[in-house]
Coordinates of C-alpha atoms in Angstrom, one line a residue:
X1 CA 59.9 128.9 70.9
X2 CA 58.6 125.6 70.5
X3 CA 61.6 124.6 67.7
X4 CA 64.3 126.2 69.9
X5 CA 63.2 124.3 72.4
X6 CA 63.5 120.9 70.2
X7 CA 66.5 122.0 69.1
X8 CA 68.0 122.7 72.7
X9 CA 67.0 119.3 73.5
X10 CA 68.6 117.9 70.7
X11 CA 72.1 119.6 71.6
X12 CA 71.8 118.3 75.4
X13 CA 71.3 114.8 74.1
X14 CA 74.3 114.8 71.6
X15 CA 76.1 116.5 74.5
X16 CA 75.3 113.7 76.5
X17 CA 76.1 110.6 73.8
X18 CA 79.5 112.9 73.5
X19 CA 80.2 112.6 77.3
X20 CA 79.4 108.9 77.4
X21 CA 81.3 107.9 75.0
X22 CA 84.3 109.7 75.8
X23 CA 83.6 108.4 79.6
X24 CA 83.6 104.8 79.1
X25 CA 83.8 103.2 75.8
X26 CA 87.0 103.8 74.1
X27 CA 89.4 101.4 74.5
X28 CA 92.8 102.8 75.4
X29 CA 94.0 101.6 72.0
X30 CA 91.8 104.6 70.5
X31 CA 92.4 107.0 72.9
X32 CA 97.0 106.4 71.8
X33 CA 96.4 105.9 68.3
X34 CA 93.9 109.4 68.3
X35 CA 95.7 111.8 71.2
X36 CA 99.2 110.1 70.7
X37 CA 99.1 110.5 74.9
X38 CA 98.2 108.5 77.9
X39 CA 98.2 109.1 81.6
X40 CA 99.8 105.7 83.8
X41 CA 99.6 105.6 87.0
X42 CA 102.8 104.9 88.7
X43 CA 104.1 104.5 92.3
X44 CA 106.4 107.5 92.9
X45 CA 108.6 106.4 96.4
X46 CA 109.2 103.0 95.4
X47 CA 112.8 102.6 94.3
X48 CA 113.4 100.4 91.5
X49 CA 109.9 100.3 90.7
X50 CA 108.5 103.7 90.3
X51 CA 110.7 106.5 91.5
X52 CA 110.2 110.2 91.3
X53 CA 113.5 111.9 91.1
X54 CA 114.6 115.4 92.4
X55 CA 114.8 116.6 88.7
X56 CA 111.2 115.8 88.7
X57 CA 111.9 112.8 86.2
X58 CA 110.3 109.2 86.6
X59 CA 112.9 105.5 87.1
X60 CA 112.0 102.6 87.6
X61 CA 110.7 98.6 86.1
X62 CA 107.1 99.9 86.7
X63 CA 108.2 102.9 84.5
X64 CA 110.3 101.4 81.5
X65 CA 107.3 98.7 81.6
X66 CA 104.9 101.6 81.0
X67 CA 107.5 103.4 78.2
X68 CA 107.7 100.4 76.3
X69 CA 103.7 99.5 76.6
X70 CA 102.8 103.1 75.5
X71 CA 105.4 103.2 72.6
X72 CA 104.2 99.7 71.6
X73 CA 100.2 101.8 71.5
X74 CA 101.9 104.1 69.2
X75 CA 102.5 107.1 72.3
X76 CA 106.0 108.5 72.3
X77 CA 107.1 109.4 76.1
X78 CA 106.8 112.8 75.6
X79 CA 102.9 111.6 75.6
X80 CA 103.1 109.9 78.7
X81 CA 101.6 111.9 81.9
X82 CA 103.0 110.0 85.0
X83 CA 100.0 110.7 88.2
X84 CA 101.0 109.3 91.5
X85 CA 98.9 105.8 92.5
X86 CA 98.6 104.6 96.1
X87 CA 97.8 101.4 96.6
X88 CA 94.4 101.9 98.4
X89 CA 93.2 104.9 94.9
X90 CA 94.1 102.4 92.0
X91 CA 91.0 101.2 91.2
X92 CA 89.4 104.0 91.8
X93 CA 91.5 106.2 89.2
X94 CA 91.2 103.4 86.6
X95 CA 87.0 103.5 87.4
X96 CA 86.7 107.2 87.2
X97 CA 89.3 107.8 84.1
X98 CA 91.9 109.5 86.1
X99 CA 94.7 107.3 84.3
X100 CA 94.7 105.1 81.3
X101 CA 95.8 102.7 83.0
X102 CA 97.9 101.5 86.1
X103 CA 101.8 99.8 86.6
X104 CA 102.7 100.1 90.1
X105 CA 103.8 96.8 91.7
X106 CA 99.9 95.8 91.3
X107 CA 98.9 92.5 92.0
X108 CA 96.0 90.7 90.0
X109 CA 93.2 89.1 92.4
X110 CA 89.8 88.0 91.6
X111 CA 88.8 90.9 93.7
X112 CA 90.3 93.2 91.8
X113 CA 89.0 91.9 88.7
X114 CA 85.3 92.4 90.2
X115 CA 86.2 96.3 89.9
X116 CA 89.0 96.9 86.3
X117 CA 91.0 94.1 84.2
X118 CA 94.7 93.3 84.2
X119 CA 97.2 92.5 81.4
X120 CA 100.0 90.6 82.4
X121 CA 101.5 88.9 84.8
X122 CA 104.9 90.8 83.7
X123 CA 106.3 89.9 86.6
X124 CA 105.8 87.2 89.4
X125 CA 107.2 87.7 92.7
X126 CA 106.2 86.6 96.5
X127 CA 106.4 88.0 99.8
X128 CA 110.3 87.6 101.3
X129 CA 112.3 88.8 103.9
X130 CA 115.5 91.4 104.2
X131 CA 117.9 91.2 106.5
X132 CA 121.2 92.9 107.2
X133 CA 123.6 91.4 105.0
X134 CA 125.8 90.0 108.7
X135 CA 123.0 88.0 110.1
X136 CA 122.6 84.5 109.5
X137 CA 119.9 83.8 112.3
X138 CA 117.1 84.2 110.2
X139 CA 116.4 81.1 107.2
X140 CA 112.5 81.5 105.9
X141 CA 109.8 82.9 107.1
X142 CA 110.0 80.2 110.0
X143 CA 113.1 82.4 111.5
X144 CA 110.4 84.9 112.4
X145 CA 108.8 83.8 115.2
X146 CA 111.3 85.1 117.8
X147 CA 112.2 88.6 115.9
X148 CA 111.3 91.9 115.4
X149 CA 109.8 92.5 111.9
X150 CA 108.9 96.2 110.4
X151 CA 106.0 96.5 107.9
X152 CA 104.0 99.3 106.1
X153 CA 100.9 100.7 107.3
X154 CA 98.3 99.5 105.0
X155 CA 99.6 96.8 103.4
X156 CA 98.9 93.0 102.9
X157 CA 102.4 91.8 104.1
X158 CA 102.2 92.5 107.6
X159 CA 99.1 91.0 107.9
X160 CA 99.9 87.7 106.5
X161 CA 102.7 87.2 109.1
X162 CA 100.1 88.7 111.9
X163 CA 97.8 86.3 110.8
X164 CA 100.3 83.7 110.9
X165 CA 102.1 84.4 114.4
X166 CA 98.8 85.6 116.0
X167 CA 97.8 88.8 118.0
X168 CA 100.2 88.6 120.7
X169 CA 103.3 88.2 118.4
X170 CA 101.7 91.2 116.2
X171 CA 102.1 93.5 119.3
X172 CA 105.6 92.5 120.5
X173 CA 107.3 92.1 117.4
X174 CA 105.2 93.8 115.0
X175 CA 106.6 97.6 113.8
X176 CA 104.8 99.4 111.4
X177 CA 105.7 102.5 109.4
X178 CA 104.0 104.6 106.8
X179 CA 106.0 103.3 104.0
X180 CA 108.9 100.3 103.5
X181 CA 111.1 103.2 103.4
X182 CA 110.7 104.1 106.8
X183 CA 111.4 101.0 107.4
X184 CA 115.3 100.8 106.1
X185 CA 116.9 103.3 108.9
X186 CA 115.1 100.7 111.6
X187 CA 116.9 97.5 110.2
X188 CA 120.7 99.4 109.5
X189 CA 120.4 100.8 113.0
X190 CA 119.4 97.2 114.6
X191 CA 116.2 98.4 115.9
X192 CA 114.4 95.6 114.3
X193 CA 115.7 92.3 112.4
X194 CA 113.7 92.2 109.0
X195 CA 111.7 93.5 106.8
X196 CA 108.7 91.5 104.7
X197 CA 107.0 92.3 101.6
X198 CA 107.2 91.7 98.2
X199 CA 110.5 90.5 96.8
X200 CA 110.6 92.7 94.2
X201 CA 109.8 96.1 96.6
X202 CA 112.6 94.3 98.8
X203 CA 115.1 94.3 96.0
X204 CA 114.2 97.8 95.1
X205 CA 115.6 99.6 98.5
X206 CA 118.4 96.6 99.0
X207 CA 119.9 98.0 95.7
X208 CA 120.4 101.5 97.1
X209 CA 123.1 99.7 99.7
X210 CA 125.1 97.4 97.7
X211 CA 126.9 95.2 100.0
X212 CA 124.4 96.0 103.3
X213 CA 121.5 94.1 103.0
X214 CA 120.4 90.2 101.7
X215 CA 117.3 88.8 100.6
X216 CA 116.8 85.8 102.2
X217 CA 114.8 84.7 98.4
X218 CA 112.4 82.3 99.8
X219 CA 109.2 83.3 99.0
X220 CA 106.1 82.5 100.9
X221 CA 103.5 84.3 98.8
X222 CA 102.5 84.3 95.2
X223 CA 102.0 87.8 93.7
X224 CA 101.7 88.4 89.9
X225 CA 101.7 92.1 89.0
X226 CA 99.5 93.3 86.4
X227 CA 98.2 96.6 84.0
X228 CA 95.4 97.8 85.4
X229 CA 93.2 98.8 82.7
X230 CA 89.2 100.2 82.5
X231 CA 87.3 96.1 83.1
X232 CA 85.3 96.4 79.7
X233 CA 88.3 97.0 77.5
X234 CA 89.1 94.1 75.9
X235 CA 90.5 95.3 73.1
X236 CA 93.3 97.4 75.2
X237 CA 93.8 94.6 77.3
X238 CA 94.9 92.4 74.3
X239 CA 96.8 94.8 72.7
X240 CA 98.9 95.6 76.1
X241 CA 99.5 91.9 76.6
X242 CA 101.0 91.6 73.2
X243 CA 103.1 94.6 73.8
X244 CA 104.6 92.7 77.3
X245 CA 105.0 89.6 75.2
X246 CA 107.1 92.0 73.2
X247 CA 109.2 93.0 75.7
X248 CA 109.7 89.6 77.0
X249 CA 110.7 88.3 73.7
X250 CA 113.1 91.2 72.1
X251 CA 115.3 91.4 75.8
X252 CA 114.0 94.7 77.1
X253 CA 112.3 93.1 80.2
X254 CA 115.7 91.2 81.1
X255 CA 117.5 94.4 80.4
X256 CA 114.7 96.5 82.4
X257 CA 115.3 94.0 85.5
X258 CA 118.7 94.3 85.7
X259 CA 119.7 97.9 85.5
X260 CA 116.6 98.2 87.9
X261 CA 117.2 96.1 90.4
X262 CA 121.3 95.0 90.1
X263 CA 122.8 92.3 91.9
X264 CA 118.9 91.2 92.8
X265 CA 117.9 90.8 89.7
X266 CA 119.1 86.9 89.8
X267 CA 115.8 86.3 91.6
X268 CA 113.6 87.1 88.7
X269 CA 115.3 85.2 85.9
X270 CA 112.6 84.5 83.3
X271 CA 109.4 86.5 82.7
X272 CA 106.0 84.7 83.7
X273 CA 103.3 83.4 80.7
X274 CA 100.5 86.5 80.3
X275 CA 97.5 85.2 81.4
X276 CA 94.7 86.0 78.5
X277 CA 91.4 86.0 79.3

């Protein structure tokens, strides 16, 4: 009894090295070069960025940035599994090994860095303003003041101009909706005069309406988006900066920017420096 009882023991312990080292120590690098797949979190009703079409297929910059990254790890797409990342469950899926990592529109902050790492920037953008492509009324972020503005729920962006305009202006001229998309209908049909968030977000709807919309391309923020990866893997985080380097260098990012976002794509002309750390 005794030795089936060591021997038990033994087993739960190697279960237990087994569990932690699949949990948290492999670097992503291991995990494409050994399964050939990866799982990316991705936004899934942001056009442009990370779309999820009706035949159940994934477009977007956020998702050729993701192809090109995994391919440069040695996963085909075929390995790829795309999950759905909010903005508010990023860091928690990264944490908890629920994706490999994260590309969706995801700025790096100090904050964030306190929880998982970033590669990147591979993209720098700032919070701007959309307006229907008729109205000349409204210059900068300035123009605001006087007009009615829709946000999202949940995000930075409206905030910053709450914060900006103060209470009062927040709940007379402040609309917000459960996504920017929401937001689009309200602005064609004149029920409000802009929209502000991220440029690049901005871009991404404005495309679906050639001709309709403008960006007003002044921004007012600073937002460099990153790859979220597990904080501790330094290894994957070099290796996924040298594969955005990559695509800056060989053309696919210019070529990624411009079938993605079209006549917009002239306000993101030349990819940012990666930040190593």
């Amino acid at each position: 009894m005794r030795i089936g009882a060591g021997m038990l023991a033994l087993a739960v312990l190697a279960t237990s090295l087994t569990a932690c080292a699949s949990s948290g120590a492999t670097s992503i690098v291991d995990k494409a070069k050994n399964d050939k797949k990866l799982v990316v979190g991705i936004k899934i009703d942001q056009p442009g960025w990370g779309l999820k079409k009706p035949d159940g297929t994934y477009a977007g910059f956020d998702v050729d940035v993701a192809r090109y990254v995994a391919k440069a790890l040695g996963v085909p797409e075929s390995g790829i599994t795309f999950k759905e990342a909010q903005s508010a469950n990023r860091e928690p899926f990264i944490q908890q090994g629920q994706v490999d990592m994260v590309v969706a529109t995801y700025s790096i902050t100090d904050e964030r860095k306190k929880k998982i790492s970033f590669a990147g920037p591979y993209l720098v953008t700032g919070q701007d303003i959309l307006v229907r492509a008729d109205d000349s009324s409204i210059a900068d972020v300035e123009s605001l003041k006087d007009k009615k503005v829709c946000g999202a729920q949940g995000s930075s962006s409206p905030k910053r101009l709450a914060d900006k305009f103060g209470a009062e202006w927040e709940s007379k001229n402040l609309t917000q909706q459960q996504g920017y998309g929401a937001c689009l209908p309200l602005l064609q049909n004149k029920q409000v005069d802009a929209i502000s968030t991220d440029a690049t977000i901005l871009a991404g709807f404005a495309a679906q309406f050639p001709g309709q919309f403008k960006l007003i391309g002044k921004p007012f923020s600073t937002e460099k988006y990153g790859i979220g990866l597990k904080q501790d893997d330094k290894a994957g985080r070099d290796a996924v900066n040298n594969a955005i380097e990559a695509m800056f260098k060989d053309g696919t990012w210019r070529k990624a920017v411009d079938a993605n976002l079209g006549e917009f794509g002239k306000f993101f002309s030349s990819p940012p420096s990666v930040e190593r750390y």
